Amino acid sequence: MKATAAEASLGVFDSGVGGLTVVQAITELLPNERVIYLGDTARVPYGNKSPDTVKRFARQDAAFLLGRGVKAIVVACNTATAFALPSLVADISVPVIGVLAPGVETALARTKSGRIGLIGTAGTIGSEAYQKAIRALRPDAHLVARATPLLVPLVEEDWLQHAVTRQVLEEYVRPMLSEGIDTLVLACTHYPLLKPLLAEIAGPDVALVDSATTCAAHLQRCLDMAGLAAPPATSGGIEIFLTDRPAHFESMARRFLKSPIHRIEVVSLPE
């Protein structure tokens, strides 16, 4: 039974293309794992939706992945993690992992001054989930949090190096840098795709903490503890399911994913 479970796929969901950063980090760290990715591209972004709506979307996303027989689910969306993770963990029998806690742990390990910046969707920043988690572990932390709602549409549009994107990032981040932050948490899985631009703007003295790599490392620990890591002989691969098929999705997927994509398919989610 345990060997069969270990050979099953991992399920990952996000509101759109951003979760591919988590998939890439997982496949780099865990090349034997098969991944089923669900991008809810018909309803992107989640960051401007109400908590109840995000919870409903997250339950539908998880139900789809469970229907595919996954052994664990990664909520590769900070907004869904902030609003829906506790109920998903309580209601689902397989391990469910979010992106928030690993990012918080890494940010606290990286910061030297305790001055930490947070950028994310309006939903994630407004939930104060990151702020509460950081202050619970370091009450004296000086947090500079800012909702950055224009970034997800820019990433979804594949404007990763566009002059407009640079201008928007500078408008968002420059005031945070003036407050002396030494660590910037990218509290949205779309944002790691903007790291080259952010690194130029923030400079070498500001550590950029992204949800993707920290989540993948946390997932590896969880799979090992649960005896669910894929056997060494298992061949990895990725299946992608979308609720809508943006014209540029395939080019972005192949740009950021080094593992083979076995298929890309448009699906409807269970109500």
PDB file of C-alpha atoms in Angstrom:
ATOM      1  CA  MET A   1       0.000   0.000   0.000  1.00  0.00           C
ATOM      2  CA  LYS A   2       2.731   2.472   0.950  1.00  0.00           C
ATOM      3  CA  ALA A   3       4.752   1.717  -2.209  1.00  0.00           C
ATOM      4  CA  THR A   4       1.655   2.282  -4.353  1.00  0.00           C
ATOM      5  CA  ALA A   5       0.953   5.600  -2.622  1.00  0.00           C
ATOM      6  CA  ALA A   6       4.570   6.697  -3.056  1.00  0.00           C
ATOM      7  CA  GLU A   7       4.362   6.050  -6.781  1.00  0.00           C
ATOM      8  CA  ALA A   8       1.329   8.325  -7.187  1.00  0.00           C
ATOM      9  CA  SER A   9       1.596  11.851  -8.565  1.00  0.00           C
ATOM     10  CA  LEU A  10       1.841  15.085  -6.635  1.00  0.00           C
ATOM     11  CA  GLY A  11      -0.970  17.585  -7.146  1.00  0.00           C
ATOM     12  CA  VAL A  12      -0.235  21.309  -7.438  1.00  0.00           C
ATOM     13  CA  PHE A  13      -2.762  24.084  -8.019  1.00  0.00           C
ATOM     14  CA  ASP A  14      -2.690  27.825  -8.522  1.00  0.00           C
ATOM     15  CA  SER A  15      -4.913  30.512 -10.015  1.00  0.00           C
ATOM     16  CA  GLY A  16      -2.850  30.732 -13.186  1.00  0.00           C
ATOM     17  CA  VAL A  17       0.674  30.506 -14.519  1.00  0.00           C
ATOM     18  CA  GLY A  18       2.476  31.498 -11.314  1.00  0.00           C
ATOM     19  CA  GLY A  19       2.359  28.041  -9.784  1.00  0.00           C
ATOM     20  CA  LEU A  20       4.680  26.839 -12.532  1.00  0.00           C
ATOM     21  CA  THR A  21       7.490  28.378 -10.471  1.00  0.00           C
ATOM     22  CA  VAL A  22       6.628  25.907  -7.704  1.00  0.00           C
ATOM     23  CA  VAL A  23       6.427  23.022 -10.183  1.00  0.00           C
ATOM     24  CA  GLN A  24       9.840  23.918 -11.570  1.00  0.00           C
ATOM     25  CA  ALA A  25      11.350  24.037  -8.081  1.00  0.00           C
ATOM     26  CA  ILE A  26       9.775  20.668  -7.243  1.00  0.00           C
ATOM     27  CA  THR A  27      11.032  18.975 -10.396  1.00  0.00           C
ATOM     28  CA  GLU A  28      14.544  20.332  -9.863  1.00  0.00           C
ATOM     29  CA  LEU A  29      14.682  19.127  -6.253  1.00  0.00           C
ATOM     30  CA  LEU A  30      12.626  15.941  -6.716  1.00  0.00           C
ATOM     31  CA  PRO A  31      13.218  14.762 -10.305  1.00  0.00           C
ATOM     32  CA  ASN A  32      11.566  11.376  -9.728  1.00  0.00           C
ATOM     33  CA  GLU A  33       8.217  12.888  -8.791  1.00  0.00           C
ATOM     34  CA  ARG A  34       5.357  13.068 -11.274  1.00  0.00           C
ATOM     35  CA  VAL A  35       3.355  16.280 -11.013  1.00  0.00           C
ATOM     36  CA  ILE A  36      -0.224  17.072 -11.980  1.00  0.00           C
ATOM     37  CA  TYR A  37      -0.646  20.835 -12.225  1.00  0.00           C
ATOM     38  CA  LEU A  38      -3.987  22.629 -12.261  1.00  0.00           C
ATOM     39  CA  GLY A  39      -4.006  26.278 -13.310  1.00  0.00           C
ATOM     40  CA  ASP A  40      -7.375  27.963 -12.766  1.00  0.00           C
ATOM     41  CA  THR A  41      -6.671  30.354 -15.621  1.00  0.00           C
ATOM     42  CA  ALA A  42     -10.368  31.059 -16.251  1.00  0.00           C
ATOM     43  CA  ARG A  43     -10.665  32.753 -12.839  1.00  0.00           C
ATOM     44  CA  VAL A  44      -7.210  34.293 -12.357  1.00  0.00           C
ATOM     45  CA  PRO A  45      -6.349  36.194 -10.202  1.00  0.00           C
ATOM     46  CA  TYR A  46      -7.495  34.963  -6.797  1.00  0.00           C
ATOM     47  CA  GLY A  47      -5.899  37.923  -5.039  1.00  0.00           C
ATOM     48  CA  ASN A  48      -8.820  40.294  -5.584  1.00  0.00           C
ATOM     49  CA  LYS A  49     -11.522  37.789  -4.627  1.00  0.00           C
ATOM     50  CA  SER A  50     -13.306  37.539  -1.258  1.00  0.00           C
ATOM     51  CA  PRO A  51     -12.108  34.952   1.300  1.00  0.00           C
ATOM     52  CA  ASP A  52     -15.258  32.851   0.836  1.00  0.00           C
ATOM     53  CA  THR A  53     -14.816  32.803  -2.940  1.00  0.00           C
ATOM     54  CA  VAL A  54     -11.157  31.817  -2.654  1.00  0.00           C
ATOM     55  CA  LYS A  55     -12.088  28.998  -0.262  1.00  0.00           C
ATOM     56  CA  ARG A  56     -14.695  27.713  -2.727  1.00  0.00           C
ATOM     57  CA  PHE A  57     -12.259  27.862  -5.632  1.00  0.00           C
ATOM     58  CA  ALA A  58      -9.587  26.090  -3.576  1.00  0.00           C
ATOM     59  CA  ARG A  59     -11.977  23.275  -2.624  1.00  0.00           C
ATOM     60  CA  GLN A  60     -12.847  22.784  -6.293  1.00  0.00           C
ATOM     61  CA  ASP A  61      -9.178  22.768  -7.284  1.00  0.00           C
ATOM     62  CA  ALA A  62      -8.344  20.224  -4.600  1.00  0.00           C
ATOM     63  CA  ALA A  63     -11.309  18.020  -5.543  1.00  0.00           C
ATOM     64  CA  PHE A  64     -10.098  17.880  -9.140  1.00  0.00           C
ATOM     65  CA  LEU A  65      -6.609  16.801  -8.073  1.00  0.00           C
ATOM     66  CA  LEU A  66      -7.955  14.221  -5.620  1.00  0.00           C
ATOM     67  CA  GLY A  67     -10.007  12.807  -8.483  1.00  0.00           C
ATOM     68  CA  ARG A  68      -6.697  12.195 -10.248  1.00  0.00           C
ATOM     69  CA  GLY A  69      -5.426  10.121  -7.314  1.00  0.00           C
ATOM     70  CA  VAL A  70      -2.673  12.417  -6.064  1.00  0.00           C
ATOM     71  CA  LYS A  71      -0.728  11.488  -2.931  1.00  0.00           C
ATOM     72  CA  ALA A  72      -0.285  15.069  -1.695  1.00  0.00           C
ATOM     73  CA  ILE A  73      -1.456  18.551  -2.676  1.00  0.00           C
ATOM     74  CA  VAL A  74       0.617  21.707  -2.856  1.00  0.00           C
ATOM     75  CA  VAL A  75      -1.376  24.934  -2.678  1.00  0.00           C
ATOM     76  CA  ALA A  76       0.889  26.988  -4.942  1.00  0.00           C
ATOM     77  CA  CYS A  77      -1.052  30.180  -4.344  1.00  0.00           C
ATOM     78  CA  ASN A  78      -0.391  32.522  -1.451  1.00  0.00           C
ATOM     79  CA  THR A  79      -3.940  33.868  -1.369  1.00  0.00           C
ATOM     80  CA  ALA A  80      -5.431  30.369  -1.278  1.00  0.00           C
ATOM     81  CA  THR A  81      -2.883  29.374   1.357  1.00  0.00           C
ATOM     82  CA  ALA A  82      -3.820  32.373   3.500  1.00  0.00           C
ATOM     83  CA  PHE A  83      -7.578  31.822   3.294  1.00  0.00           C
ATOM     84  CA  ALA A  84      -8.170  28.131   2.589  1.00  0.00           C
ATOM     85  CA  LEU A  85      -5.251  26.035   3.854  1.00  0.00           C
ATOM     86  CA  PRO A  86      -6.646  25.262   7.353  1.00  0.00           C
ATOM     87  CA  SER A  87      -9.950  23.949   5.988  1.00  0.00           C
ATOM     88  CA  LEU A  88      -8.210  21.936   3.271  1.00  0.00           C
ATOM     89  CA  VAL A  89      -5.879  20.330   5.798  1.00  0.00           C
ATOM     90  CA  ALA A  90      -8.851  19.467   8.023  1.00  0.00           C
ATOM     91  CA  ASP A  91     -11.009  18.020   5.240  1.00  0.00           C
ATOM     92  CA  ILE A  92      -8.521  16.175   3.019  1.00  0.00           C
ATOM     93  CA  SER A  93      -6.937  12.830   3.878  1.00  0.00           C
ATOM     94  CA  VAL A  94      -3.687  13.341   1.923  1.00  0.00           C
ATOM     95  CA  PRO A  95      -1.013  15.832   3.047  1.00  0.00           C
ATOM     96  CA  VAL A  96      -1.756  19.422   2.024  1.00  0.00           C
ATOM     97  CA  ILE A  97       1.119  21.909   1.940  1.00  0.00           C
ATOM     98  CA  GLY A  98       0.976  25.670   1.528  1.00  0.00           C
ATOM     99  CA  VAL A  99       3.578  28.217   0.516  1.00  0.00           C
ATOM    100  CA  LEU A 100       3.332  30.607   3.462  1.00  0.00           C
ATOM    101  CA  ALA A 101       5.131  28.899   6.350  1.00  0.00           C
ATOM    102  CA  PRO A 102       8.270  27.918   4.368  1.00  0.00           C
ATOM    103  CA  GLY A 103       8.608  31.491   3.106  1.00  0.00           C
ATOM    104  CA  VAL A 104       8.301  32.919   6.601  1.00  0.00           C
ATOM    105  CA  GLU A 105      10.961  30.576   7.968  1.00  0.00           C
ATOM    106  CA  THR A 106      13.372  31.464   5.191  1.00  0.00           C
ATOM    107  CA  ALA A 107      12.777  35.208   5.544  1.00  0.00           C
ATOM    108  CA  LEU A 108      13.530  35.097   9.255  1.00  0.00           C
ATOM    109  CA  ALA A 109      16.679  33.087   8.584  1.00  0.00           C
ATOM    110  CA  ARG A 110      17.878  35.550   5.921  1.00  0.00           C
ATOM    111  CA  THR A 111      17.190  38.897   7.581  1.00  0.00           C
ATOM    112  CA  LYS A 112      19.948  40.493   9.628  1.00  0.00           C
ATOM    113  CA  SER A 113      18.187  43.663  10.682  1.00  0.00           C
ATOM    114  CA  GLY A 114      14.668  42.304  11.154  1.00  0.00           C
ATOM    115  CA  ARG A 115      13.391  44.788   8.555  1.00  0.00           C
ATOM    116  CA  ILE A 116      11.378  42.660   6.153  1.00  0.00           C
ATOM    117  CA  GLY A 117       9.383  43.701   3.106  1.00  0.00           C
ATOM    118  CA  LEU A 118       6.345  41.802   1.841  1.00  0.00           C
ATOM    119  CA  ILE A 119       4.740  42.113  -1.581  1.00  0.00           C
ATOM    120  CA  GLY A 120       1.707  40.117  -2.625  1.00  0.00           C
ATOM    121  CA  THR A 121      -1.826  40.296  -3.913  1.00  0.00           C
ATOM    122  CA  ALA A 122      -4.413  42.427  -2.125  1.00  0.00           C
ATOM    123  CA  GLY A 123      -5.928  39.271  -0.656  1.00  0.00           C
ATOM    124  CA  THR A 124      -2.660  37.923   0.725  1.00  0.00           C
ATOM    125  CA  ILE A 125      -1.477  41.224   2.190  1.00  0.00           C
ATOM    126  CA  GLY A 126      -4.940  42.106   3.483  1.00  0.00           C
ATOM    127  CA  SER A 127      -5.253  38.763   5.273  1.00  0.00           C
ATOM    128  CA  GLU A 128      -2.137  39.652   7.314  1.00  0.00           C
ATOM    129  CA  ALA A 129      -1.284  35.951   7.337  1.00  0.00           C
ATOM    130  CA  TYR A 130       2.401  36.596   6.640  1.00  0.00           C
ATOM    131  CA  GLN A 131       2.560  39.487   9.101  1.00  0.00           C
ATOM    132  CA  LYS A 132       1.033  37.409  11.905  1.00  0.00           C
ATOM    133  CA  ALA A 133       3.258  34.418  11.172  1.00  0.00           C
ATOM    134  CA  ILE A 134       6.425  36.533  11.187  1.00  0.00           C
ATOM    135  CA  ARG A 135       5.520  38.431  14.359  1.00  0.00           C
ATOM    136  CA  ALA A 136       4.642  35.182  16.135  1.00  0.00           C
ATOM    137  CA  LEU A 137       8.237  34.074  15.668  1.00  0.00           C
ATOM    138  CA  ARG A 138       9.931  37.479  15.851  1.00  0.00           C
ATOM    139  CA  PRO A 139       7.803  40.086  17.636  1.00  0.00           C
ATOM    140  CA  ASP A 140      10.366  42.857  17.108  1.00  0.00           C
ATOM    141  CA  ALA A 141      10.388  42.505  13.299  1.00  0.00           C
ATOM    142  CA  HIS A 142       9.783  45.711  11.356  1.00  0.00           C
ATOM    143  CA  LEU A 143       7.464  44.789   8.508  1.00  0.00           C
ATOM    144  CA  VAL A 144       6.807  46.820   5.390  1.00  0.00           C
ATOM    145  CA  ALA A 145       3.899  45.176   3.547  1.00  0.00           C
ATOM    146  CA  ARG A 146       2.457  46.349   0.262  1.00  0.00           C
ATOM    147  CA  ALA A 147      -0.255  44.972  -1.988  1.00  0.00           C
ATOM    148  CA  THR A 148       1.007  44.852  -5.568  1.00  0.00           C
ATOM    149  CA  PRO A 149      -2.074  43.904  -7.631  1.00  0.00           C
ATOM    150  CA  LEU A 150      -0.704  44.935 -11.028  1.00  0.00           C
ATOM    151  CA  LEU A 151       2.032  42.294 -11.026  1.00  0.00           C
ATOM    152  CA  VAL A 152      -0.045  39.152 -11.589  1.00  0.00           C
ATOM    153  CA  PRO A 153      -1.667  40.477 -14.796  1.00  0.00           C
ATOM    154  CA  LEU A 154       1.772  41.532 -16.073  1.00  0.00           C
ATOM    155  CA  VAL A 155       3.172  38.044 -15.465  1.00  0.00           C
ATOM    156  CA  GLU A 156       0.117  36.381 -16.992  1.00  0.00           C
ATOM    157  CA  GLU A 157       0.651  38.617 -20.039  1.00  0.00           C
ATOM    158  CA  ASP A 158       4.286  37.381 -20.227  1.00  0.00           C
ATOM    159  CA  TRP A 159       5.617  40.938 -19.803  1.00  0.00           C
ATOM    160  CA  LEU A 160       8.513  39.736 -17.677  1.00  0.00           C
ATOM    161  CA  GLN A 161      11.124  42.116 -19.099  1.00  0.00           C
ATOM    162  CA  HIS A 162       8.824  44.866 -20.329  1.00  0.00           C
ATOM    163  CA  ALA A 163       9.627  48.511 -19.556  1.00  0.00           C
ATOM    164  CA  VAL A 164       6.148  48.938 -18.087  1.00  0.00           C
ATOM    165  CA  THR A 165       6.787  46.065 -15.686  1.00  0.00           C
ATOM    166  CA  ARG A 166      10.047  47.635 -14.542  1.00  0.00           C
ATOM    167  CA  GLN A 167       8.302  50.955 -13.949  1.00  0.00           C
ATOM    168  CA  VAL A 168       5.536  49.313 -11.932  1.00  0.00           C
ATOM    169  CA  LEU A 169       8.040  47.368  -9.832  1.00  0.00           C
ATOM    170  CA  GLU A 170      10.019  50.501  -9.095  1.00  0.00           C
ATOM    171  CA  GLU A 171       6.853  52.320  -7.997  1.00  0.00           C
ATOM    172  CA  TYR A 172       6.019  49.476  -5.647  1.00  0.00           C
ATOM    173  CA  VAL A 173       9.457  48.633  -4.270  1.00  0.00           C
ATOM    174  CA  ARG A 174      11.406  51.918  -4.077  1.00  0.00           C
ATOM    175  CA  PRO A 175       9.438  53.226  -1.050  1.00  0.00           C
ATOM    176  CA  MET A 176      10.023  49.913   0.734  1.00  0.00           C
ATOM    177  CA  LEU A 177      13.757  50.119   0.094  1.00  0.00           C
ATOM    178  CA  SER A 178      13.786  53.616   1.570  1.00  0.00           C
ATOM    179  CA  GLU A 179      12.625  52.069   4.856  1.00  0.00           C
ATOM    180  CA  GLY A 180      15.783  49.980   4.995  1.00  0.00           C
ATOM    181  CA  ILE A 181      14.491  46.480   4.382  1.00  0.00           C
ATOM    182  CA  ASP A 182      17.193  43.855   3.928  1.00  0.00           C
ATOM    183  CA  THR A 183      14.824  41.033   2.925  1.00  0.00           C
ATOM    184  CA  LEU A 184      11.915  41.065   0.486  1.00  0.00           C
ATOM    185  CA  VAL A 185       9.376  38.240   0.554  1.00  0.00           C
ATOM    186  CA  LEU A 186       7.727  37.571  -2.801  1.00  0.00           C
ATOM    187  CA  ALA A 187       4.407  36.470  -1.330  1.00  0.00           C
ATOM    188  CA  CYS A 188       2.910  35.321  -4.625  1.00  0.00           C
ATOM    189  CA  THR A 189       4.060  32.414  -6.752  1.00  0.00           C
ATOM    190  CA  HIS A 190       3.813  34.569  -9.881  1.00  0.00           C
ATOM    191  CA  TYR A 191       6.515  36.890  -8.571  1.00  0.00           C
ATOM    192  CA  PRO A 192       9.598  34.632  -8.824  1.00  0.00           C
ATOM    193  CA  LEU A 193       9.290  35.091 -12.584  1.00  0.00           C
ATOM    194  CA  LEU A 194      10.106  38.752 -11.907  1.00  0.00           C
ATOM    195  CA  LYS A 195      13.202  38.053  -9.802  1.00  0.00           C
ATOM    196  CA  PRO A 196      15.729  39.241 -12.422  1.00  0.00           C
ATOM    197  CA  LEU A 197      14.067  42.666 -12.542  1.00  0.00           C
ATOM    198  CA  LEU A 198      13.541  42.772  -8.791  1.00  0.00           C
ATOM    199  CA  ALA A 199      17.185  41.915  -8.158  1.00  0.00           C
ATOM    200  CA  GLU A 200      18.266  44.839 -10.338  1.00  0.00           C
ATOM    201  CA  ILE A 201      15.926  47.229  -8.537  1.00  0.00           C
ATOM    202  CA  ALA A 202      16.539  46.001  -4.978  1.00  0.00           C
ATOM    203  CA  GLY A 203      20.298  45.548  -5.328  1.00  0.00           C
ATOM    204  CA  PRO A 204      22.664  42.932  -3.894  1.00  0.00           C
ATOM    205  CA  ASP A 205      22.094  43.837  -0.241  1.00  0.00           C
ATOM    206  CA  VAL A 206      18.429  42.793  -0.239  1.00  0.00           C
ATOM    207  CA  ALA A 207      17.675  39.076  -0.046  1.00  0.00           C
ATOM    208  CA  LEU A 208      14.759  37.968  -2.231  1.00  0.00           C
ATOM    209  CA  VAL A 209      12.734  35.132  -0.702  1.00  0.00           C
ATOM    210  CA  ASP A 210      10.385  33.349  -3.096  1.00  0.00           C
ATOM    211  CA  SER A 211       7.617  30.904  -2.310  1.00  0.00           C
ATOM    212  CA  ALA A 212       8.679  28.365  -4.911  1.00  0.00           C
ATOM    213  CA  THR A 213      12.064  27.134  -3.713  1.00  0.00           C
ATOM    214  CA  THR A 214      11.141  27.299  -0.024  1.00  0.00           C
ATOM    215  CA  CYS A 215       7.942  25.332  -0.651  1.00  0.00           C
ATOM    216  CA  ALA A 216       9.763  22.620  -2.620  1.00  0.00           C
ATOM    217  CA  ALA A 217      12.241  22.070   0.217  1.00  0.00           C
ATOM    218  CA  HIS A 218       9.387  21.853   2.728  1.00  0.00           C
ATOM    219  CA  LEU A 219       7.562  19.381   0.486  1.00  0.00           C
ATOM    220  CA  GLN A 220      10.634  17.150   0.307  1.00  0.00           C
ATOM    221  CA  ARG A 221      10.781  16.966   4.105  1.00  0.00           C
ATOM    222  CA  CYS A 222       7.066  16.178   4.345  1.00  0.00           C
ATOM    223  CA  LEU A 223       7.226  13.392   1.754  1.00  0.00           C
ATOM    224  CA  ASP A 224      10.231  11.816   3.455  1.00  0.00           C
ATOM    225  CA  MET A 225       8.536  11.904   6.865  1.00  0.00           C
ATOM    226  CA  ALA A 226       5.321  10.385   5.486  1.00  0.00           C
ATOM    227  CA  GLY A 227       7.117   7.696   3.469  1.00  0.00           C
ATOM    228  CA  LEU A 228       5.635   9.126   0.267  1.00  0.00           C
ATOM    229  CA  ALA A 229       8.788  10.035  -1.665  1.00  0.00           C
ATOM    230  CA  ALA A 230       8.822   8.527  -5.156  1.00  0.00           C
ATOM    231  CA  PRO A 231      11.003   5.426  -5.548  1.00  0.00           C
ATOM    232  CA  PRO A 232      14.346   6.118  -7.261  1.00  0.00           C
ATOM    233  CA  ALA A 233      13.332   4.216 -10.385  1.00  0.00           C
ATOM    234  CA  THR A 234      10.234   6.391 -10.938  1.00  0.00           C
ATOM    235  CA  SER A 235      10.389   8.653 -13.972  1.00  0.00           C
ATOM    236  CA  GLY A 236       9.179  12.199 -13.441  1.00  0.00           C
ATOM    237  CA  GLY A 237       7.029  14.285 -15.713  1.00  0.00           C
ATOM    238  CA  ILE A 238       4.325  16.909 -15.705  1.00  0.00           C
ATOM    239  CA  GLU A 239       0.684  16.916 -16.720  1.00  0.00           C
ATOM    240  CA  ILE A 240      -0.927  20.358 -16.995  1.00  0.00           C
ATOM    241  CA  PHE A 241      -4.637  21.021 -16.735  1.00  0.00           C
ATOM    242  CA  LEU A 242      -6.137  24.481 -17.260  1.00  0.00           C
ATOM    243  CA  THR A 243      -9.621  25.903 -16.880  1.00  0.00           C
ATOM    244  CA  ASP A 244      -8.913  28.164 -19.863  1.00  0.00           C
ATOM    245  CA  ARG A 245      -6.104  28.106 -22.419  1.00  0.00           C
ATOM    246  CA  PRO A 246      -4.323  31.460 -22.765  1.00  0.00           C
ATOM    247  CA  ALA A 247      -2.587  31.842 -26.121  1.00  0.00           C
ATOM    248  CA  HIS A 248       0.844  32.284 -24.536  1.00  0.00           C
ATOM    249  CA  PHE A 249       0.588  29.584 -21.864  1.00  0.00           C
ATOM    250  CA  GLU A 250       2.494  26.879 -23.742  1.00  0.00           C
ATOM    251  CA  SER A 251       5.444  29.148 -24.503  1.00  0.00           C
ATOM    252  CA  MET A 252       5.667  30.243 -20.862  1.00  0.00           C
ATOM    253  CA  ALA A 253       5.323  26.682 -19.603  1.00  0.00           C
ATOM    254  CA  ARG A 254       8.139  25.434 -21.805  1.00  0.00           C
ATOM    255  CA  ARG A 255      10.319  28.410 -20.891  1.00  0.00           C
ATOM    256  CA  PHE A 256      10.131  27.763 -17.163  1.00  0.00           C
ATOM    257  CA  LEU A 257       9.765  23.985 -17.018  1.00  0.00           C
ATOM    258  CA  LYS A 258      12.756  21.814 -17.856  1.00  0.00           C
ATOM    259  CA  SER A 259      10.972  18.513 -17.237  1.00  0.00           C
ATOM    260  CA  PRO A 260       8.916  17.005 -20.064  1.00  0.00           C
ATOM    261  CA  ILE A 261       5.263  18.051 -20.280  1.00  0.00           C
ATOM    262  CA  HIS A 262       3.206  14.964 -20.998  1.00  0.00           C
ATOM    263  CA  ARG A 263       0.072  16.888 -21.882  1.00  0.00           C
ATOM    264  CA  ILE A 264      -1.788  20.178 -21.622  1.00  0.00           C
ATOM    265  CA  GLU A 265      -5.571  19.902 -21.423  1.00  0.00           C
ATOM    266  CA  VAL A 266      -8.492  22.243 -20.706  1.00  0.00           C
ATOM    267  CA  VAL A 267     -10.915  20.932 -18.077  1.00  0.00           C
ATOM    268  CA  SER A 268     -14.017  21.945 -16.146  1.00  0.00           C
ATOM    269  CA  LEU A 269     -13.885  21.876 -12.359  1.00  0.00           C
ATOM    270  CA  PRO A 270     -16.397  20.068 -10.130  1.00  0.00           C
ATOM    271  CA  GLU A 271     -18.868  22.329  -8.372  1.00  0.00           C
TER     272      GLU A 271
END
